[in-house]
PDB file of C-alpha atoms in Angstrom:
ATOM      1  CA  MET A  28      32.198  72.973 -14.229  1.00  0.00           C
ATOM      2  CA  ARG A  29      32.986  69.357 -13.380  1.00  0.00           C
ATOM      3  CA  SER A  30      35.807  68.664 -10.965  1.00  0.00           C
ATOM      4  CA  LEU A  31      38.738  66.280 -11.379  1.00  0.00           C
ATOM      5  CA  SER A  32      41.341  65.202  -8.828  1.00  0.00           C
ATOM      6  CA  VAL A  33      44.554  63.738 -10.229  1.00  0.00           C
ATOM      7  CA  VAL A  34      46.105  61.683  -7.420  1.00  0.00           C
ATOM      8  CA  ILE A  35      49.787  60.781  -7.750  1.00  0.00           C
ATOM      9  CA  PRO A  36      51.597  58.718  -5.094  1.00  0.00           C
ATOM     10  CA  ALA A  37      55.289  59.577  -4.956  1.00  0.00           C
ATOM     11  CA  TYR A  38      58.279  58.202  -3.101  1.00  0.00           C
ATOM     12  CA  ASN A  39      61.667  59.739  -3.931  1.00  0.00           C
ATOM     13  CA  GLU A  40      60.625  60.909  -7.413  1.00  0.00           C
ATOM     14  CA  ALA A  41      62.385  64.301  -7.397  1.00  0.00           C
ATOM     15  CA  GLU A  42      63.841  63.669 -10.859  1.00  0.00           C
ATOM     16  CA  ASN A  43      60.406  62.962 -12.348  1.00  0.00           C
ATOM     17  CA  ILE A  44      57.702  64.802 -10.431  1.00  0.00           C
ATOM     18  CA  GLU A  45      58.074  68.174 -12.178  1.00  0.00           C
ATOM     19  CA  ASP A  46      57.720  66.623 -15.635  1.00  0.00           C
ATOM     20  CA  VAL A  47      54.760  64.526 -14.500  1.00  0.00           C
ATOM     21  CA  ILE A  48      52.904  67.553 -13.133  1.00  0.00           C
ATOM     22  CA  ALA A  49      53.725  69.572 -16.255  1.00  0.00           C
ATOM     23  CA  SER A  50      52.277  66.812 -18.455  1.00  0.00           C
ATOM     24  CA  ILE A  51      48.778  67.201 -16.982  1.00  0.00           C
ATOM     25  CA  PRO A  52      46.860  69.364 -19.504  1.00  0.00           C
ATOM     26  CA  VAL A  53      45.090  71.634 -17.014  1.00  0.00           C
ATOM     27  CA  SER A  54      44.270  74.331 -19.582  1.00  0.00           C
ATOM     28  CA  GLN A  55      42.875  71.854 -22.091  1.00  0.00           C
ATOM     29  CA  LEU A  56      40.793  70.237 -19.376  1.00  0.00           C
ATOM     30  CA  ALA A  57      39.450  73.675 -18.382  1.00  0.00           C
ATOM     31  CA  ASP A  58      38.403  74.296 -21.983  1.00  0.00           C
ATOM     32  CA  LEU A  59      36.455  71.025 -21.778  1.00  0.00           C
ATOM     33  CA  GLY A  60      34.686  72.088 -18.605  1.00  0.00           C
ATOM     34  CA  TRP A  61      36.904  70.497 -15.950  1.00  0.00           C
ATOM     35  CA  THR A  62      38.450  72.128 -12.909  1.00  0.00           C
ATOM     36  CA  THR A  63      41.542  70.123 -11.981  1.00  0.00           C
ATOM     37  CA  GLU A  64      43.346  69.664  -8.699  1.00  0.00           C
ATOM     38  CA  ILE A  65      46.706  67.905  -8.771  1.00  0.00           C
ATOM     39  CA  LEU A  66      47.240  66.030  -5.531  1.00  0.00           C
ATOM     40  CA  VAL A  67      50.652  64.498  -4.883  1.00  0.00           C
ATOM     41  CA  VAL A  68      50.966  62.102  -1.951  1.00  0.00           C
ATOM     42  CA  ASP A  69      54.481  62.357  -0.562  1.00  0.00           C
ATOM     43  CA  ASN A  70      55.097  58.891   0.860  1.00  0.00           C
ATOM     44  CA  ASN A  71      57.852  59.997   3.259  1.00  0.00           C
ATOM     45  CA  SER A  72      60.351  60.912   0.537  1.00  0.00           C
ATOM     46  CA  SER A  73      63.882  61.920   1.485  1.00  0.00           C
ATOM     47  CA  ASP A  74      64.788  63.743  -1.745  1.00  0.00           C
ATOM     48  CA  GLY A  75      62.466  66.746  -1.606  1.00  0.00           C
ATOM     49  CA  THR A  76      59.748  65.287  -3.865  1.00  0.00           C
ATOM     50  CA  GLY A  77      56.971  66.958  -1.885  1.00  0.00           C
ATOM     51  CA  GLU A  78      58.606  70.370  -1.919  1.00  0.00           C
ATOM     52  CA  LEU A  79      59.154  70.210  -5.667  1.00  0.00           C
ATOM     53  CA  ALA A  80      55.543  69.166  -6.238  1.00  0.00           C
ATOM     54  CA  ARG A  81      54.266  72.035  -4.121  1.00  0.00           C
ATOM     55  CA  ALA A  82      56.479  74.484  -6.026  1.00  0.00           C
ATOM     56  CA  CYS A  83      54.876  73.228  -9.253  1.00  0.00           C
ATOM     57  CA  GLY A  84      51.417  74.088  -7.943  1.00  0.00           C
ATOM     58  CA  ALA A  85      50.329  70.680  -6.701  1.00  0.00           C
ATOM     59  CA  ARG A  86      48.499  70.145  -3.470  1.00  0.00           C
ATOM     60  CA  VAL A  87      50.698  67.870  -1.345  1.00  0.00           C
ATOM     61  CA  VAL A  88      49.488  65.352   1.217  1.00  0.00           C
ATOM     62  CA  PHE A  89      52.113  63.780   3.454  1.00  0.00           C
ATOM     63  CA  GLN A  90      51.703  60.068   4.206  1.00  0.00           C
ATOM     64  CA  PRO A  91      54.394  58.840   6.625  1.00  0.00           C
ATOM     65  CA  GLU A  92      53.296  55.199   6.406  1.00  0.00           C
ATOM     66  CA  LYS A  93      55.188  53.852   3.415  1.00  0.00           C
ATOM     67  CA  GLY A  94      53.379  51.769   0.855  1.00  0.00           C
ATOM     68  CA  TYR A  95      51.675  52.245  -2.510  1.00  0.00           C
ATOM     69  CA  GLY A  96      48.276  51.414  -1.054  1.00  0.00           C
ATOM     70  CA  ASN A  97      48.780  53.622   1.985  1.00  0.00           C
ATOM     71  CA  ALA A  98      49.648  56.534  -0.288  1.00  0.00           C
ATOM     72  CA  TYR A  99      46.546  56.050  -2.413  1.00  0.00           C
ATOM     73  CA  LYS A 100      44.265  55.731   0.611  1.00  0.00           C
ATOM     74  CA  ALA A 101      45.538  59.065   1.904  1.00  0.00           C
ATOM     75  CA  GLY A 102      45.196  60.661  -1.520  1.00  0.00           C
ATOM     76  CA  PHE A 103      41.688  59.412  -2.241  1.00  0.00           C
ATOM     77  CA  ALA A 104      40.529  60.493   1.230  1.00  0.00           C
ATOM     78  CA  ALA A 105      41.837  64.005   0.554  1.00  0.00           C
ATOM     79  CA  ALA A 106      40.640  64.265  -3.074  1.00  0.00           C
ATOM     80  CA  GLU A 107      37.805  66.731  -3.666  1.00  0.00           C
ATOM     81  CA  GLY A 108      36.954  66.028  -7.303  1.00  0.00           C
ATOM     82  CA  ASP A 109      33.782  64.417  -8.613  1.00  0.00           C
ATOM     83  CA  VAL A 110      36.066  62.199 -10.715  1.00  0.00           C
ATOM     84  CA  ILE A 111      39.430  60.823  -9.595  1.00  0.00           C
ATOM     85  CA  ALA A 112      42.311  59.907 -11.902  1.00  0.00           C
ATOM     86  CA  SER A 113      45.445  58.100 -10.787  1.00  0.00           C
ATOM     87  CA  GLY A 114      48.922  57.405 -12.084  1.00  0.00           C
ATOM     88  CA  ASP A 115      52.494  56.918 -10.922  1.00  0.00           C
ATOM     89  CA  ALA A 116      55.076  59.681 -10.509  1.00  0.00           C
ATOM     90  CA  ASP A 117      57.695  58.019 -12.725  1.00  0.00           C
ATOM     91  CA  ARG A 118      56.672  59.346 -16.184  1.00  0.00           C
ATOM     92  CA  THR A 119      55.339  55.976 -17.373  1.00  0.00           C
ATOM     93  CA  TYR A 120      51.659  56.955 -17.576  1.00  0.00           C
ATOM     94  CA  PRO A 121      50.161  59.296 -20.229  1.00  0.00           C
ATOM     95  CA  PHE A 122      48.567  62.044 -18.145  1.00  0.00           C
ATOM     96  CA  ASP A 123      48.495  64.093 -21.344  1.00  0.00           C
ATOM     97  CA  HIS A 124      45.731  61.747 -22.563  1.00  0.00           C
ATOM     98  CA  LEU A 125      43.426  62.538 -19.636  1.00  0.00           C
ATOM     99  CA  PRO A 126      40.917  64.480 -21.809  1.00  0.00           C
ATOM    100  CA  GLU A 127      40.433  61.433 -24.040  1.00  0.00           C
ATOM    101  CA  LEU A 128      40.270  59.024 -21.104  1.00  0.00           C
ATOM    102  CA  LEU A 129      37.654  61.157 -19.354  1.00  0.00           C
ATOM    103  CA  ALA A 130      35.618  61.171 -22.557  1.00  0.00           C
ATOM    104  CA  GLU A 131      35.836  57.379 -22.684  1.00  0.00           C
ATOM    105  CA  LEU A 132      34.649  57.074 -19.086  1.00  0.00           C
ATOM    106  CA  GLU A 133      31.592  59.128 -19.951  1.00  0.00           C
ATOM    107  CA  ASP A 134      30.914  57.672 -23.396  1.00  0.00           C
ATOM    108  CA  CYS A 135      30.948  54.139 -22.033  1.00  0.00           C
ATOM    109  CA  GLY A 136      28.776  54.959 -19.037  1.00  0.00           C
ATOM    110  CA  ALA A 137      31.307  53.272 -16.763  1.00  0.00           C
ATOM    111  CA  ASP A 138      31.853  53.895 -13.073  1.00  0.00           C
ATOM    112  CA  PHE A 139      35.490  52.790 -13.225  1.00  0.00           C
ATOM    113  CA  LEU A 140      37.821  52.894 -16.221  1.00  0.00           C
ATOM    114  CA  THR A 141      41.094  51.003 -15.896  1.00  0.00           C
ATOM    115  CA  THR A 142      43.911  50.883 -18.426  1.00  0.00           C
ATOM    116  CA  ASP A 143      45.830  48.157 -20.212  1.00  0.00           C
ATOM    117  CA  ARG A 144      49.602  48.617 -20.643  1.00  0.00           C
ATOM    118  CA  LEU A 145      50.232  45.143 -22.106  1.00  0.00           C
ATOM    119  CA  HIS A 146      49.604  46.009 -25.748  1.00  0.00           C
ATOM    120  CA  PRO A 147      52.522  44.874 -27.994  1.00  0.00           C
ATOM    121  CA  ALA A 148      53.254  48.504 -28.895  1.00  0.00           C
ATOM    122  CA  ASN A 149      54.344  49.094 -25.294  1.00  0.00           C
ATOM    123  CA  ARG A 150      56.638  46.077 -25.058  1.00  0.00           C
ATOM    124  CA  GLY A 151      59.852  48.110 -25.023  1.00  0.00           C
ATOM    125  CA  ALA A 152      58.770  50.266 -22.067  1.00  0.00           C
ATOM    126  CA  MET A 153      58.706  47.406 -19.567  1.00  0.00           C
ATOM    127  CA  LYS A 154      61.409  45.065 -18.300  1.00  0.00           C
ATOM    128  CA  HIS A 155      61.059  41.495 -19.579  1.00  0.00           C
ATOM    129  CA  SER A 156      60.543  40.123 -16.066  1.00  0.00           C
ATOM    130  CA  HIS A 157      57.894  42.731 -15.263  1.00  0.00           C
ATOM    131  CA  PHE A 158      56.082  42.043 -18.531  1.00  0.00           C
ATOM    132  CA  TRP A 159      55.664  38.351 -17.783  1.00  0.00           C
ATOM    133  CA  ALA A 160      54.898  38.893 -14.094  1.00  0.00           C
ATOM    134  CA  ASN A 161      52.098  41.265 -15.117  1.00  0.00           C
ATOM    135  CA  HIS A 162      50.679  38.710 -17.528  1.00  0.00           C
ATOM    136  CA  ILE A 163      50.762  35.909 -14.951  1.00  0.00           C
ATOM    137  CA  LEU A 164      49.120  37.986 -12.217  1.00  0.00           C
ATOM    138  CA  SER A 165      46.494  39.279 -14.641  1.00  0.00           C
ATOM    139  CA  PHE A 166      45.685  35.727 -15.756  1.00  0.00           C
ATOM    140  CA  VAL A 167      45.257  34.562 -12.159  1.00  0.00           C
ATOM    141  CA  SER A 168      43.110  37.600 -11.390  1.00  0.00           C
ATOM    142  CA  ARG A 169      40.820  36.866 -14.352  1.00  0.00           C
ATOM    143  CA  LEU A 170      40.630  33.212 -13.370  1.00  0.00           C
ATOM    144  CA  ILE A 171      39.628  33.587  -9.733  1.00  0.00           C
ATOM    145  CA  PHE A 172      37.547  36.770  -9.991  1.00  0.00           C
ATOM    146  CA  ARG A 173      35.840  35.776 -13.246  1.00  0.00           C
ATOM    147  CA  HIS A 174      36.232  39.024 -15.182  1.00  0.00           C
ATOM    148  CA  GLY A 175      37.992  40.053 -18.393  1.00  0.00           C
ATOM    149  CA  ILE A 176      40.464  42.683 -17.180  1.00  0.00           C
ATOM    150  CA  ARG A 177      43.629  42.187 -19.230  1.00  0.00           C
ATOM    151  CA  ASP A 178      46.023  44.188 -17.055  1.00  0.00           C
ATOM    152  CA  SER A 179      45.290  43.726 -13.362  1.00  0.00           C
ATOM    153  CA  GLN A 180      48.431  45.601 -12.320  1.00  0.00           C
ATOM    154  CA  SER A 181      48.009  48.879 -14.210  1.00  0.00           C
ATOM    155  CA  GLY A 182      48.232  51.951 -11.989  1.00  0.00           C
ATOM    156  CA  MET A 183      46.186  54.356 -14.112  1.00  0.00           C
ATOM    157  CA  TRP A 184      42.464  54.483 -13.399  1.00  0.00           C
ATOM    158  CA  ILE A 185      39.715  57.066 -13.861  1.00  0.00           C
ATOM    159  CA  PHE A 186      36.610  56.642 -11.748  1.00  0.00           C
ATOM    160  CA  HIS A 187      33.666  58.443 -10.207  1.00  0.00           C
ATOM    161  CA  ARG A 188      34.211  59.514  -6.622  1.00  0.00           C
ATOM    162  CA  HIS A 189      31.367  57.376  -5.242  1.00  0.00           C
ATOM    163  CA  VAL A 190      33.240  54.205  -6.232  1.00  0.00           C
ATOM    164  CA  TRP A 191      35.903  54.749  -3.577  1.00  0.00           C
ATOM    165  CA  SER A 192      33.321  54.837  -0.800  1.00  0.00           C
ATOM    166  CA  GLY A 193      31.716  51.653  -2.109  1.00  0.00           C
ATOM    167  CA  VAL A 194      34.715  49.302  -2.308  1.00  0.00           C
ATOM    168  CA  ASP A 195      36.579  47.343   0.351  1.00  0.00           C
ATOM    169  CA  VAL A 196      40.274  47.828  -0.436  1.00  0.00           C
ATOM    170  CA  ARG A 197      42.777  46.978   2.289  1.00  0.00           C
ATOM    171  CA  SER A 198      46.237  46.432   0.828  1.00  0.00           C
ATOM    172  CA  PRO A 199      48.900  48.865   2.107  1.00  0.00           C
ATOM    173  CA  GLY A 200      51.301  47.988  -0.715  1.00  0.00           C
ATOM    174  CA  MET A 201      51.553  47.235  -4.428  1.00  0.00           C
ATOM    175  CA  ALA A 202      48.631  44.794  -4.348  1.00  0.00           C
ATOM    176  CA  PHE A 203      46.341  47.825  -3.966  1.00  0.00           C
ATOM    177  CA  SER A 204      46.313  48.174  -7.749  1.00  0.00           C
ATOM    178  CA  GLN A 205      44.825  44.748  -8.426  1.00  0.00           C
ATOM    179  CA  GLU A 206      42.583  44.906  -5.369  1.00  0.00           C
ATOM    180  CA  ILE A 207      40.769  48.110  -6.324  1.00  0.00           C
ATOM    181  CA  LYS A 208      39.842  46.676  -9.738  1.00  0.00           C
ATOM    182  CA  ASN A 209      38.643  43.362  -8.346  1.00  0.00           C
ATOM    183  CA  ALA A 210      36.768  45.146  -5.560  1.00  0.00           C
ATOM    184  CA  ALA A 211      35.005  47.409  -8.074  1.00  0.00           C
ATOM    185  CA  VAL A 212      33.797  44.354 -10.006  1.00  0.00           C
ATOM    186  CA  LEU A 213      32.713  42.552  -6.835  1.00  0.00           C
ATOM    187  CA  ALA A 214      30.818  45.643  -5.657  1.00  0.00           C
ATOM    188  CA  GLY A 215      28.763  45.662  -8.852  1.00  0.00           C
ATOM    189  CA  TYR A 216      30.179  48.747 -10.514  1.00  0.00           C
ATOM    190  CA  LYS A 217      30.380  49.112 -14.288  1.00  0.00           C
ATOM    191  CA  VAL A 218      34.050  48.557 -15.111  1.00  0.00           C
ATOM    192  CA  ALA A 219      35.701  49.263 -18.476  1.00  0.00           C
ATOM    193  CA  GLU A 220      39.253  48.916 -19.750  1.00  0.00           C
ATOM    194  CA  THR A 221      41.179  50.669 -22.529  1.00  0.00           C
ATOM    195  CA  HIS A 222      44.687  50.508 -23.946  1.00  0.00           C
ATOM    196  CA  ILE A 223      47.142  53.296 -23.151  1.00  0.00           C
ATOM    197  CA  GLU A 224      50.599  54.255 -24.302  1.00  0.00           C
ATOM    198  CA  TYR A 225      53.003  53.097 -21.591  1.00  0.00           C
ATOM    199  CA  ARG A 226      56.370  54.862 -21.440  1.00  0.00           C
ATOM    200  CA  VAL A 227      59.900  54.158 -20.228  1.00  0.00           C
ATOM    201  CA  ARG A 228      60.381  54.946 -16.583  1.00  0.00           C
ATOM    202  CA  GLY A 229      62.481  57.923 -15.551  1.00  0.00           C
ATOM    203  CA  GLY A 230      65.187  56.835 -13.101  1.00  0.00           C
ATOM    204  CA  ASP A 231      65.741  53.506 -11.399  1.00  0.00           C
ATOM    205  CA  VAL A 232      63.071  50.794 -11.332  1.00  0.00           C
ATOM    206  CA  LYS A 233      61.943  50.189  -7.751  1.00  0.00           C
ATOM    207  CA  LEU A 234      59.848  47.060  -8.271  1.00  0.00           C
ATOM    208  CA  ASN A 235      61.225  43.584  -7.700  1.00  0.00           C
ATOM    209  CA  SER A 236      59.414  41.239 -10.073  1.00  0.00           C
ATOM    210  CA  VAL A 237      59.867  38.101  -7.966  1.00  0.00           C
ATOM    211  CA  ARG A 238      59.312  39.574  -4.510  1.00  0.00           C
ATOM    212  CA  ASP A 239      56.409  41.839  -5.460  1.00  0.00           C
ATOM    213  CA  GLY A 240      54.936  39.227  -7.792  1.00  0.00           C
ATOM    214  CA  VAL A 241      54.796  36.593  -5.035  1.00  0.00           C
ATOM    215  CA  ARG A 242      53.253  39.093  -2.618  1.00  0.00           C
ATOM    216  CA  ASN A 243      50.618  40.120  -5.145  1.00  0.00           C
ATOM    217  CA  LEU A 244      49.794  36.512  -5.951  1.00  0.00           C
ATOM    218  CA  ALA A 245      49.340  35.718  -2.251  1.00  0.00           C
ATOM    219  CA  HIS A 246      47.156  38.793  -1.890  1.00  0.00           C
ATOM    220  CA  LEU A 247      44.978  37.762  -4.844  1.00  0.00           C
ATOM    221  CA  ILE A 248      44.253  34.421  -3.217  1.00  0.00           C
ATOM    222  CA  GLY A 249      43.666  36.064   0.158  1.00  0.00           C
ATOM    223  CA  HIS A 250      41.242  38.568  -1.365  1.00  0.00           C
ATOM    224  CA  ARG A 251      39.315  35.785  -3.049  1.00  0.00           C
ATOM    225  CA  ILE A 252      39.095  33.811   0.219  1.00  0.00           C
ATOM    226  CA  ARG A 253      38.086  36.932   2.145  1.00  0.00           C
ATOM    227  CA  HIS A 254      35.154  37.561  -0.133  1.00  0.00           C
ATOM    228  CA  ASP A 255      32.107  35.522   0.887  1.00  0.00           C
ATOM    229  CA  GLY A 256      30.894  32.794  -1.423  1.00  0.00           C
ATOM    230  CA  PRO A 257      32.542  30.509  -3.995  1.00  0.00           C
ATOM    231  CA  ALA A 258      34.677  32.011  -6.732  1.00  0.00           C
ATOM    232  CA  SER A 259      32.125  31.090  -9.382  1.00  0.00           C
ATOM    233  CA  ALA A 260      29.515  33.267  -7.682  1.00  0.00           C
ATOM    234  CA  ALA A 261      31.533  36.494  -7.770  1.00  0.00           C
ATOM    235  CA  VAL A 262      30.718  37.516 -11.348  1.00  0.00           C
ATOM    236  CA  PRO A 263      28.356  35.844 -13.852  1.00  0.00           C
ATOM    237  CA  GLN A 264      29.929  33.643 -16.542  1.00  0.00           C
ATOM    238  CA  ASP A 265      29.044  36.182 -19.238  1.00  0.00           C
ATOM    239  CA  GLN A 266      30.464  39.166 -17.355  1.00  0.00           C
ATOM    240  CA  ASP A 267      32.028  41.729 -19.677  1.00  0.00           C
ATOM    241  CA  VAL A 268      34.691  44.281 -18.957  1.00  0.00           C
ATOM    242  CA  PRO A 269      33.869  46.581 -21.870  1.00  0.00           C
ATOM    243  CA  VAL A 270      36.443  48.428 -23.911  1.00  0.00           C
ATOM    244  CA  PRO A 271      35.206  51.914 -24.884  1.00  0.00           C
ATOM    245  CA  THR A 272      35.047  52.902 -28.522  1.00  0.00           C
ATOM    246  CA  ARG A 273      38.086  55.078 -29.273  1.00  0.00           C
ATOM    247  CA  PRO A 274      37.096  58.761 -29.548  1.00  0.00           C
ATOM    248  CA  LYS A 275      37.983  60.451 -32.821  1.00  0.00           C
ATOM    249  CA  GLY A 276      41.541  61.742 -32.862  1.00  0.00           C
ATOM    250  CA  VAL A 277      42.899  59.778 -29.899  1.00  0.00           C
ATOM    251  CA  ARG A 278      46.346  58.413 -30.704  1.00  0.00           C
ATOM    252  CA  LEU A 279      46.224  55.143 -28.819  1.00  0.00           C
ATOM    253  CA  PRO A 280      47.086  51.632 -30.038  1.00  0.00           C
ATOM    254  CA  ALA A 281      44.300  49.689 -31.703  1.00  0.00           C
ATOM    255  CA  MET A 282      41.973  48.358 -29.027  1.00  0.00           C
ATOM    256  CA  ARG A 283      40.715  44.815 -28.547  1.00  0.00           C
ATOM    257  CA  SER A 284      37.871  43.553 -26.461  1.00  0.00           C
ATOM    258  CA  ALA A 285      38.684  42.493 -22.915  1.00  0.00           C
ATOM    259  CA  SER A 286      35.398  40.627 -22.620  1.00  0.00           C
ATOM    260  CA  VAL A 287      35.592  37.192 -21.014  1.00  0.00           C
ATOM    261  CA  SER A 288      32.999  36.050 -23.546  1.00  0.00           C
ATOM    262  CA  GLU A 289      34.977  37.203 -26.579  1.00  0.00           C
ATOM    263  CA  ALA A 290      35.945  33.642 -27.420  1.00  0.00           C
ATOM    264  CA  GLU A 291      32.248  32.889 -27.763  1.00  0.00           C
ATOM    265  CA  GLY A 292      31.778  35.578 -30.371  1.00  0.00           C
ATOM    266  CA  ALA A 293      31.164  38.708 -28.317  1.00  0.00           C
ATOM    267  CA  THR A 294      31.460  41.906 -30.338  1.00  0.00           C
ATOM    268  CA  PRO A 295      34.146  44.361 -29.147  1.00  0.00           C
ATOM    269  CA  GLY A 296      32.862  47.739 -28.125  1.00  0.00           C
ATOM    270  CA  CYS A 297      31.373  49.741 -25.319  1.00  0.00           C
ATOM    271  CA  GLN A 298      29.075  47.191 -23.779  1.00  0.00           C
ATOM    272  CA  THR A 299      27.839  48.022 -20.304  1.00  0.00           C
ATOM    273  CA  GLY A 300      28.622  45.297 -17.842  1.00  0.00           C
ATOM    274  CA  SER A 301      28.635  45.201 -14.072  1.00  0.00           C
ATOM    275  CA  GLY A 302      29.925  42.888 -11.408  1.00  0.00           C
ATOM    276  CA  THR A 303      27.660  41.131  -8.978  1.00  0.00           C
ATOM    277  CA  ALA A 304      28.867  40.686  -5.429  1.00  0.00           C
ATOM    278  CA  ALA A 305      28.476  37.216  -4.026  1.00  0.00           C
TER     279      ALA A 305
END
């Protein structure tokens, strides 16, 4: 049996956490040969999120230092699976599609599979300001890190455990999401991206598009400066971020290539590409 850890950071998500845990298809994954641990990182919640998660059968790690990145660092350090999957505790991410996403990770031969929420079919699930902030940050990320990742801010990733030990990710906050993707490319791992169905959040939105967007932009520039060498040396000009071929029966929006060379006639599909650290 292969082992999977589903790591979910949670801060005051009592109204959502039970539904999120219930959406993880543990039995279906077992039929496919996966043992699954559900690991919820309680980021110092005051509404009983951790207790509810534990009552639902999740393993709960308490992280008193608030911050999205701090929560993930604690969760990844505690995760025991050969493969790690992530996603928020607000019902926006399709944990029910984990079997298909795991198949894509394997079929594409990728080390790290990230997801793209910015498909037009998902437009109604995201506030207008968040939609455009995500596009702007993703454009800047592609520009200065020279890769083709369409959605640099997505919080759902599936990756092999060894990737976490091989990347330098420092952000304690929301910028963690963009940093782990860019770090995986810079470290030379094979990175792929696929569309997912993004859903309306349960409860109040906690992000502030302007405040968090400015912080993430500053962090992008800082990460680029921190990495040795000129920006053009980070990833070759023809670097691809491949999009896996959709497995039969997966109900996801039609995929498009996220390759940076698509404009030059690259063929969409599961091409294996890797980053090269400067």
